[in-house]
JSON list of C-alpha atoms and ligand atoms in Angstrom, two decimals:
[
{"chain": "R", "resi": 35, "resn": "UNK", "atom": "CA", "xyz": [46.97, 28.14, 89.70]},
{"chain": "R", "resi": 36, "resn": "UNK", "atom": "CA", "xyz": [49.27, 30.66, 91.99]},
{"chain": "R", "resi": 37, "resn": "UNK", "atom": "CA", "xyz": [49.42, 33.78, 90.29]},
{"chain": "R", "resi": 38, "resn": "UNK", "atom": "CA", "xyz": [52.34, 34.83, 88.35]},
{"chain": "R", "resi": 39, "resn": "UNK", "atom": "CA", "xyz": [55.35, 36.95, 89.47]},
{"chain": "R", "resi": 40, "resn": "UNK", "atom": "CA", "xyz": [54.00, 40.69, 87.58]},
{"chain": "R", "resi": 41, "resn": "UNK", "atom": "CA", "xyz": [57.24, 41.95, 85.36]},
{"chain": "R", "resi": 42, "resn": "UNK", "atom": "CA", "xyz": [58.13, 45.63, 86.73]},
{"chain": "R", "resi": 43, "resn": "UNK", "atom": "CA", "xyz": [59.04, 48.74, 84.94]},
{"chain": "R", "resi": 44, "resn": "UNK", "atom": "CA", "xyz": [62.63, 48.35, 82.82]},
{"chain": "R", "resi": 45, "resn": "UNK", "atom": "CA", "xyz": [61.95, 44.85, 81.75]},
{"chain": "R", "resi": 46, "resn": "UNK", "atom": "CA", "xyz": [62.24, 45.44, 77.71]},
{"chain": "R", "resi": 47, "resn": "UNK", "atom": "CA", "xyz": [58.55, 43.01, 77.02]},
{"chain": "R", "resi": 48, "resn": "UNK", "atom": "CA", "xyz": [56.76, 46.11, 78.60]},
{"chain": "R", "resi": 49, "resn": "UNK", "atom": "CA", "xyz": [58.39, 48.48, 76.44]},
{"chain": "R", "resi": 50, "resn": "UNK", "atom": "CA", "xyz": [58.11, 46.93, 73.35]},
{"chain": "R", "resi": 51, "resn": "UNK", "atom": "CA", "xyz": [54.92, 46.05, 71.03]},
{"chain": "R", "resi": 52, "resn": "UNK", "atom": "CA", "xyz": [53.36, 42.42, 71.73]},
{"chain": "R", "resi": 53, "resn": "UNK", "atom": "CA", "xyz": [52.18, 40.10, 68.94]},
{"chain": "R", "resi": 54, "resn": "UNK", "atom": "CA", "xyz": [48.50, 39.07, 68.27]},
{"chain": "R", "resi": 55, "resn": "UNK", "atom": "CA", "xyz": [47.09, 35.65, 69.33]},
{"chain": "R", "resi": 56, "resn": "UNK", "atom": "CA", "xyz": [46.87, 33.47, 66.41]},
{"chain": "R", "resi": 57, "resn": "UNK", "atom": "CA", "xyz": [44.81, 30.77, 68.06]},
{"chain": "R", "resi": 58, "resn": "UNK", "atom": "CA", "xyz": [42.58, 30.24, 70.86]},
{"chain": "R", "resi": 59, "resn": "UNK", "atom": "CA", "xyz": [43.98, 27.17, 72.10]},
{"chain": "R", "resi": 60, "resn": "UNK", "atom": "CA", "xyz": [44.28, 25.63, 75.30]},
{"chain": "R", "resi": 61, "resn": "UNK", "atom": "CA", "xyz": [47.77, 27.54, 76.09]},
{"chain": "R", "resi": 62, "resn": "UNK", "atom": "CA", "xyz": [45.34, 30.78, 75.21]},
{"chain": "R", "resi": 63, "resn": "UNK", "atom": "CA", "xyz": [42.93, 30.20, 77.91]},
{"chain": "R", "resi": 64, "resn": "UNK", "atom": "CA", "xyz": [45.54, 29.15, 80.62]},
{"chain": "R", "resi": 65, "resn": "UNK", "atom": "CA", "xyz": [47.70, 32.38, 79.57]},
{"chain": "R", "resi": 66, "resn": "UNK", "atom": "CA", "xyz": [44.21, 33.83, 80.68]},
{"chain": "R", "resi": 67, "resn": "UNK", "atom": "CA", "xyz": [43.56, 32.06, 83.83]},
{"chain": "R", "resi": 68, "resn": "UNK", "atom": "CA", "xyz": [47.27, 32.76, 84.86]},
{"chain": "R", "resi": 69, "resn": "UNK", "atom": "CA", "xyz": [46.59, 36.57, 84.10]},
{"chain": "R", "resi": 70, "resn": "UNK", "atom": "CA", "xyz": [43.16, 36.61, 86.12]},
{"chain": "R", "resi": 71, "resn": "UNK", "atom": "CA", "xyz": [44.22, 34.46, 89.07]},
{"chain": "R", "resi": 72, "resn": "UNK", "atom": "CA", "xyz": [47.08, 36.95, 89.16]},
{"chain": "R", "resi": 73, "resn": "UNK", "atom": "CA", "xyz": [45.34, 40.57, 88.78]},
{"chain": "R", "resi": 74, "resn": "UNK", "atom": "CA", "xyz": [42.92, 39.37, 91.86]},
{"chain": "R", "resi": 75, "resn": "UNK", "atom": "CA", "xyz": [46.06, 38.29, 93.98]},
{"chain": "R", "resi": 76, "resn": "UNK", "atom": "CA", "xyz": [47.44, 41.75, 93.21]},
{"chain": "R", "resi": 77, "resn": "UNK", "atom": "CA", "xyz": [44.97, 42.98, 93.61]},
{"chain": "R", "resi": 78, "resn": "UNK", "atom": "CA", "xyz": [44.32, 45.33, 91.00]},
{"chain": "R", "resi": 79, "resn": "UNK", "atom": "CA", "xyz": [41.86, 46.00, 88.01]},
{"chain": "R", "resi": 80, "resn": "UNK", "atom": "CA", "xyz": [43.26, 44.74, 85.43]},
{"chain": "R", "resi": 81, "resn": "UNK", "atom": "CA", "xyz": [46.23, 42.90, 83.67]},
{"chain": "R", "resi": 82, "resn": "UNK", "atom": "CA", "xyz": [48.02, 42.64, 80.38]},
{"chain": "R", "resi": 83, "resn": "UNK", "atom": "CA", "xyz": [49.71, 39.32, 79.31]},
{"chain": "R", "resi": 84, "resn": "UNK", "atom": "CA", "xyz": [53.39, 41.23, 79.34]},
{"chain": "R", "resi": 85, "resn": "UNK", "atom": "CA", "xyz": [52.79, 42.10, 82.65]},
{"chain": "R", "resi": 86, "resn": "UNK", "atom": "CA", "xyz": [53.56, 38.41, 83.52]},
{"chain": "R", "resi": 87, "resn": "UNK", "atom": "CA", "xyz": [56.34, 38.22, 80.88]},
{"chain": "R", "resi": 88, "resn": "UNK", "atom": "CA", "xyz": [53.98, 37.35, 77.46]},
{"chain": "R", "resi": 89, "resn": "UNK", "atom": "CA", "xyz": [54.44, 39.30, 74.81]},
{"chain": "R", "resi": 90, "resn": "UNK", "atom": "CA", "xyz": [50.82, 38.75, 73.10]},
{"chain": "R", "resi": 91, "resn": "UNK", "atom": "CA", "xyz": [47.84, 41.07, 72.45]},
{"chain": "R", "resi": 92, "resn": "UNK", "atom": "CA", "xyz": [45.87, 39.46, 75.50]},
{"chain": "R", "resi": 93, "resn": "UNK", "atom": "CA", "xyz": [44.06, 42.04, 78.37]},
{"chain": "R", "resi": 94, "resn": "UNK", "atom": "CA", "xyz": [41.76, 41.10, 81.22]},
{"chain": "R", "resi": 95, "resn": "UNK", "atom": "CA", "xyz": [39.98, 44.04, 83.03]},
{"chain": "R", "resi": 96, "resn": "UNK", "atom": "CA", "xyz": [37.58, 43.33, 85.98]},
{"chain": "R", "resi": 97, "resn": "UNK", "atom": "CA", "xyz": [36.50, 46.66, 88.20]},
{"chain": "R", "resi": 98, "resn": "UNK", "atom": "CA", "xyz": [35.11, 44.73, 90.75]},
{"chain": "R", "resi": 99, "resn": "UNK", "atom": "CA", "xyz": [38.41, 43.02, 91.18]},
{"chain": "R", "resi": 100, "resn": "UNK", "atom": "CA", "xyz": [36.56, 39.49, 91.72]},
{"chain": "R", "resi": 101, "resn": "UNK", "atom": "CA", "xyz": [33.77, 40.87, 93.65]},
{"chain": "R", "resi": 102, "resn": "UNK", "atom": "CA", "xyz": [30.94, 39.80, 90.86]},
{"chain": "R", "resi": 103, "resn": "UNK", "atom": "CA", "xyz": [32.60, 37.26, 88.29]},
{"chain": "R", "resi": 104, "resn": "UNK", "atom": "CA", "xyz": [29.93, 39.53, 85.89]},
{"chain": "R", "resi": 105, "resn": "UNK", "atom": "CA", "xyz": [32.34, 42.23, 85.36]},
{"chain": "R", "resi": 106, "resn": "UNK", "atom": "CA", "xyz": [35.29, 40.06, 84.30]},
{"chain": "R", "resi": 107, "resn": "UNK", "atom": "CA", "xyz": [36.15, 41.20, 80.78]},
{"chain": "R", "resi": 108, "resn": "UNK", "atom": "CA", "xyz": [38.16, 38.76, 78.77]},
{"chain": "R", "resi": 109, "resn": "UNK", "atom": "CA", "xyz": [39.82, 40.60, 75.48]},
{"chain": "R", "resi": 110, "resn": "UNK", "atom": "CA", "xyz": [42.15, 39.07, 72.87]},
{"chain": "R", "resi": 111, "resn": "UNK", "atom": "CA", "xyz": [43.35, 41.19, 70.44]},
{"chain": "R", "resi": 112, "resn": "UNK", "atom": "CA", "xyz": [41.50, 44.13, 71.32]},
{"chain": "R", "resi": 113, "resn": "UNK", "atom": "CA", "xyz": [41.77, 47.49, 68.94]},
{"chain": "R", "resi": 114, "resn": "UNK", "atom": "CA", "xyz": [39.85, 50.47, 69.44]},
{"chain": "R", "resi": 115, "resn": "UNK", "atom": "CA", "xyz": [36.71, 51.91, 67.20]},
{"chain": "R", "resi": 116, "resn": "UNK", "atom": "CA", "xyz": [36.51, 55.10, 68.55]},
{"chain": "R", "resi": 117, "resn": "UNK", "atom": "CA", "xyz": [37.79, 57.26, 70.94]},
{"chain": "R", "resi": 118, "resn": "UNK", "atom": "CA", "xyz": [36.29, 60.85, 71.60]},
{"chain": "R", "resi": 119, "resn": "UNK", "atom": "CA", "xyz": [36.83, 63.41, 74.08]},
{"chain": "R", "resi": 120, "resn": "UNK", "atom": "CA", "xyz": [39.33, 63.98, 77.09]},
{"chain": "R", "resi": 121, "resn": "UNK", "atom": "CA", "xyz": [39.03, 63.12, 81.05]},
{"chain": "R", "resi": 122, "resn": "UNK", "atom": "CA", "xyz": [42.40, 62.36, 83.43]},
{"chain": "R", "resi": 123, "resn": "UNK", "atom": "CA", "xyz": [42.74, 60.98, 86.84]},
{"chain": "R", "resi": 124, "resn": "UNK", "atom": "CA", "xyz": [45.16, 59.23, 88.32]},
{"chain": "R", "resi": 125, "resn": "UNK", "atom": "CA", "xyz": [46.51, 56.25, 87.78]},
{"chain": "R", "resi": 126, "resn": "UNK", "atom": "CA", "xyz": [48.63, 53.26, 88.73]},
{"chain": "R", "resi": 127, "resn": "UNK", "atom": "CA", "xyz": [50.29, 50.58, 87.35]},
{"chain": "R", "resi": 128, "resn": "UNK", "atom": "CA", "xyz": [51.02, 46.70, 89.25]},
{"chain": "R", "resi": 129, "resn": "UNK", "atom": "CA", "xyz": [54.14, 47.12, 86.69]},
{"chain": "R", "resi": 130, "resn": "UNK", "atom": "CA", "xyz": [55.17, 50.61, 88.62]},
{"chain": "R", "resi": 131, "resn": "UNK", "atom": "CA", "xyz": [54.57, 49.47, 91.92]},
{"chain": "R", "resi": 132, "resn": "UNK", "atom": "CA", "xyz": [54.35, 53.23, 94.91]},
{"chain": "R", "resi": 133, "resn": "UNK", "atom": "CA", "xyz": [54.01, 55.59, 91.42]},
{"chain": "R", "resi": 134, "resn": "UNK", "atom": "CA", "xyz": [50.91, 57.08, 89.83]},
{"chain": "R", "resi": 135, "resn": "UNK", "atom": "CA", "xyz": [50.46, 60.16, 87.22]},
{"chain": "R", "resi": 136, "resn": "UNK", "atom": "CA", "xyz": [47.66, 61.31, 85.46]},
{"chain": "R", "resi": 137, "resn": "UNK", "atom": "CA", "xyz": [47.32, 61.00, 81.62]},
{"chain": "R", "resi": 138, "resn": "UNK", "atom": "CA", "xyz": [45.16, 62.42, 78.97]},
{"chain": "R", "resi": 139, "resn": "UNK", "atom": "CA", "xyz": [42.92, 59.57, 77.90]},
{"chain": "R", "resi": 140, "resn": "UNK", "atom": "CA", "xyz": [39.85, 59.43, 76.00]},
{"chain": "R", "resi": 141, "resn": "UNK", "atom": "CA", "xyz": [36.57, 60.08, 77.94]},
{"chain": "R", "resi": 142, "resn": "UNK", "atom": "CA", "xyz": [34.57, 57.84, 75.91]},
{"chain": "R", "resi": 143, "resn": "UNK", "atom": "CA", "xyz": [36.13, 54.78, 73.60]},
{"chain": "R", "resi": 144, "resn": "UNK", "atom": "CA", "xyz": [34.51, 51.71, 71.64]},
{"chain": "R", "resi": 145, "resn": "UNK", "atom": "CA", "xyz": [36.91, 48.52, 71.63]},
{"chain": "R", "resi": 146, "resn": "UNK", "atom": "CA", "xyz": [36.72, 45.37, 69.90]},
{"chain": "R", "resi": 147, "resn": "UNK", "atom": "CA", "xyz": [38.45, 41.86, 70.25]},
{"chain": "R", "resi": 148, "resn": "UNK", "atom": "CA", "xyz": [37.64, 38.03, 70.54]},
{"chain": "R", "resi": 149, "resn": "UNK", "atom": "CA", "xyz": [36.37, 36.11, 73.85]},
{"chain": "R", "resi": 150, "resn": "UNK", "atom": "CA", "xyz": [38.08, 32.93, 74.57]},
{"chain": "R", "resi": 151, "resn": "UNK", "atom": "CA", "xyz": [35.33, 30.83, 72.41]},
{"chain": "R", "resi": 152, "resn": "UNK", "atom": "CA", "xyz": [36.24, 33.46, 69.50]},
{"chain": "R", "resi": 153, "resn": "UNK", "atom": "CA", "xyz": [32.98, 35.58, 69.88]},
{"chain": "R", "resi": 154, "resn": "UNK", "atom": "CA", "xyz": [33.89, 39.19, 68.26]},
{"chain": "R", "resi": 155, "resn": "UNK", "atom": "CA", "xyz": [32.77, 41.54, 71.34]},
{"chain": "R", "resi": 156, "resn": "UNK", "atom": "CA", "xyz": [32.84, 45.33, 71.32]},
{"chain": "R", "resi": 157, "resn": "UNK", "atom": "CA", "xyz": [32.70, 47.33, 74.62]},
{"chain": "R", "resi": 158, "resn": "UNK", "atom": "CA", "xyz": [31.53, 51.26, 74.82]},
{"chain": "R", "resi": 159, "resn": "UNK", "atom": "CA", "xyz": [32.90, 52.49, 78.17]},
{"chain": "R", "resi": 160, "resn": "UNK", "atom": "CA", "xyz": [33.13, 56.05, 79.84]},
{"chain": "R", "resi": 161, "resn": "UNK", "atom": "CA", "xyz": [34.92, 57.12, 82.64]},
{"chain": "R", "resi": 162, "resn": "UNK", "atom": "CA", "xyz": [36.79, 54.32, 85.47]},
{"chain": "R", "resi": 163, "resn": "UNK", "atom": "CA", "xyz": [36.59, 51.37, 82.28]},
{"chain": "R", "resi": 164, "resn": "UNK", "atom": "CA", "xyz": [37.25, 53.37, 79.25]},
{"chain": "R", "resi": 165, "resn": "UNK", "atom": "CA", "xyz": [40.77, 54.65, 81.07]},
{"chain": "R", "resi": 166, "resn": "UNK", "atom": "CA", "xyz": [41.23, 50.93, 82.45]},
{"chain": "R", "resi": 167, "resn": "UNK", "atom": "CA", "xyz": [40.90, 49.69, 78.51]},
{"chain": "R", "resi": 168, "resn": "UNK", "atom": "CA", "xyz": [43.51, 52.42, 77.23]},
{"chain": "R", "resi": 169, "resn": "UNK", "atom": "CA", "xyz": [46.22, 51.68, 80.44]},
{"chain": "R", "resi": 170, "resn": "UNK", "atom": "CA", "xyz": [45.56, 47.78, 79.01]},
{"chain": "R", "resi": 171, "resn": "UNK", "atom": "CA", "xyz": [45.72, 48.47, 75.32]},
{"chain": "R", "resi": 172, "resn": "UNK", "atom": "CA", "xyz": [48.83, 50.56, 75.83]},
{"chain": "R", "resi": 173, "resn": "UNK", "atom": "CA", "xyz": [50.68, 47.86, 77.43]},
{"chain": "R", "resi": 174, "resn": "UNK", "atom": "CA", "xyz": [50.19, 45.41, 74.53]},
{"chain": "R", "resi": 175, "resn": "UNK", "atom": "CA", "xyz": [51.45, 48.56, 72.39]},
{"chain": "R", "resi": 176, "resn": "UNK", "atom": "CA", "xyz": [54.64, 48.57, 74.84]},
{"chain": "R", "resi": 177, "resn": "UNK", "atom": "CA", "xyz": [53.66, 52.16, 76.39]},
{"chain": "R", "resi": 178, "resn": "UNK", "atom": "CA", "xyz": [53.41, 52.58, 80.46]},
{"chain": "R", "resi": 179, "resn": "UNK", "atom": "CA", "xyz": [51.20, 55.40, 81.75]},
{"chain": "R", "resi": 180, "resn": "UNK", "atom": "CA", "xyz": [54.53, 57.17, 82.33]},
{"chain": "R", "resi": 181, "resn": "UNK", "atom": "CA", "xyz": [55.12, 57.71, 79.00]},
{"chain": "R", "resi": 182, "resn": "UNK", "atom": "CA", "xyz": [51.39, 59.20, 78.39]},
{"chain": "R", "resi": 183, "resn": "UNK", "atom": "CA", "xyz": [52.59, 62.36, 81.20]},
{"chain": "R", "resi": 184, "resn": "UNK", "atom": "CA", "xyz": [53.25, 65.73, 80.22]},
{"chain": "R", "resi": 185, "resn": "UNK", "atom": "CA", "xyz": [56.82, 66.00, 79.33]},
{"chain": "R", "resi": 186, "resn": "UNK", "atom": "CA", "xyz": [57.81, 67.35, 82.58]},
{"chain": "R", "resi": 187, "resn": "UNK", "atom": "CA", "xyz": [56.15, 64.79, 84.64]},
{"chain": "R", "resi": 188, "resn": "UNK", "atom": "CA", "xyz": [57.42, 62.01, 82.60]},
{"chain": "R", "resi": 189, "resn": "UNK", "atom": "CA", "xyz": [61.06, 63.05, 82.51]},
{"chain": "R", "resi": 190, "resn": "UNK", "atom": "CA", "xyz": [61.13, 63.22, 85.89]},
{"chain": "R", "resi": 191, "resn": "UNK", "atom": "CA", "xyz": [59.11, 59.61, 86.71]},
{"chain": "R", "resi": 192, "resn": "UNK", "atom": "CA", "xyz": [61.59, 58.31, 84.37]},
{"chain": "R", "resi": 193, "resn": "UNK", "atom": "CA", "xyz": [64.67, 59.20, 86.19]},
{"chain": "R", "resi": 194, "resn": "UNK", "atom": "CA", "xyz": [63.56, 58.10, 89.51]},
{"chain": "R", "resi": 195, "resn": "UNK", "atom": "CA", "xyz": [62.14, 54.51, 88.10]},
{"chain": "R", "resi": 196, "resn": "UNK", "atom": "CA", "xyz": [65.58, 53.68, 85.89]},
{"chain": "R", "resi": 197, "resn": "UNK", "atom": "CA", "xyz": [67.35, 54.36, 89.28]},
{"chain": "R", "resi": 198, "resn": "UNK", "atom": "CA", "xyz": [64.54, 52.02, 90.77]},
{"chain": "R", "resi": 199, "resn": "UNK", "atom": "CA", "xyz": [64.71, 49.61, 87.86]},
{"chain": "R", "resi": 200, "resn": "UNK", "atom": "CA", "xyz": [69.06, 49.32, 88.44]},
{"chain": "R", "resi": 201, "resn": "UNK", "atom": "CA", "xyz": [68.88, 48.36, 91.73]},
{"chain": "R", "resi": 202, "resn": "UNK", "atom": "CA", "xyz": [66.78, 45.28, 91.04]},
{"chain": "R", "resi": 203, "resn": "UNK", "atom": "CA", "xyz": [64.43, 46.46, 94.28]},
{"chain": "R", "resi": 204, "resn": "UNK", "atom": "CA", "xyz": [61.02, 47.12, 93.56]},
{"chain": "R", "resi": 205, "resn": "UNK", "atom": "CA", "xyz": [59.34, 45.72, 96.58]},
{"chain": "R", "resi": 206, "resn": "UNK", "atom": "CA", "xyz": [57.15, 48.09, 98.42]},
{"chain": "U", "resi": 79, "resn": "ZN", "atom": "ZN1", "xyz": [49.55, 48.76, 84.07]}
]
């Protein structure tokens, strides 16, 4: 399948909180191969479902960005367990294409959710994956990284990407 067009900052589905999958049906798992095909066409490291315009709880995360088909981590209706400590880097966004910032996120955090066969799984991750599960968990919550920035920061990010977001132009 070709990937999907990737929504960009200022469309309302990433700024508003998506609904949970109610069935793993075969329109679940092609929402899912959409969603992988198009974070590795990106490329990037991973993808929420209203990144390509679905509002449902629906988050695929793969470090290796295709490299070893291990990594691939498939989550429907994820929540977190736990989350303890601090750590921030920076960080981008396939939704805020030529911005980064650097958020506060947990150093350490536990998450749950279904695979697509309706196992329950729950992932521990530190450091790279446990920011890559909050930037994915916040955009089923209808939060960017840009709203996560110190006050200052964000104010300022969100000037210049409403201009961006106007003009229609967000190619590169
Ligand atoms: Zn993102």
């Amino acid at each position: 399948m070709p990937p999907r067009p990737i929504v960009k900052y200022g469309h309302p589905v990433l700024h508003a909180p998506s609904a949970p999958v109610s069935a793993l049906d075969d329109q679940t798992r092609n929402l899912v191969a959409d969603m992988v095909d198009t974070m590795y066409a990106a490329p990037g490291i991973g993808l929420a479902a209203p990144q390509i315009g679905v509002a449902l709880r629906v988050i695929v995360i793969d470090l290796s960005v295709g490299a070893d088909k291990g990594q691939l981590i498939t989550l429907v209706n994820p929540e977190f367990v736990e989350r303890e400590g601090e750590q921030r880097h920076e960080e981008g966004c396939l939704s805020v294409p030529g911005y980064g910032g650097s958020p506060v996120r947990p150093a350490r955090v536990t998450v749950r959710g279904l695979d697509l066969e309706g196992n329950e799984r729950i992932y521990t991750a530190t450091e790279l994956l446990a920011r890559a599960f909050c930037h994915e968990i916040d955009h089923i919550d209808g939060f960017l990284f840009v709203d996560r920035l110190t006050p200052l920061k964000r104010d300022l990010l969100k000037r210049k990407l409403k201009k961006r977001a106007k003009s229609g132009d967000w190619e590169e």
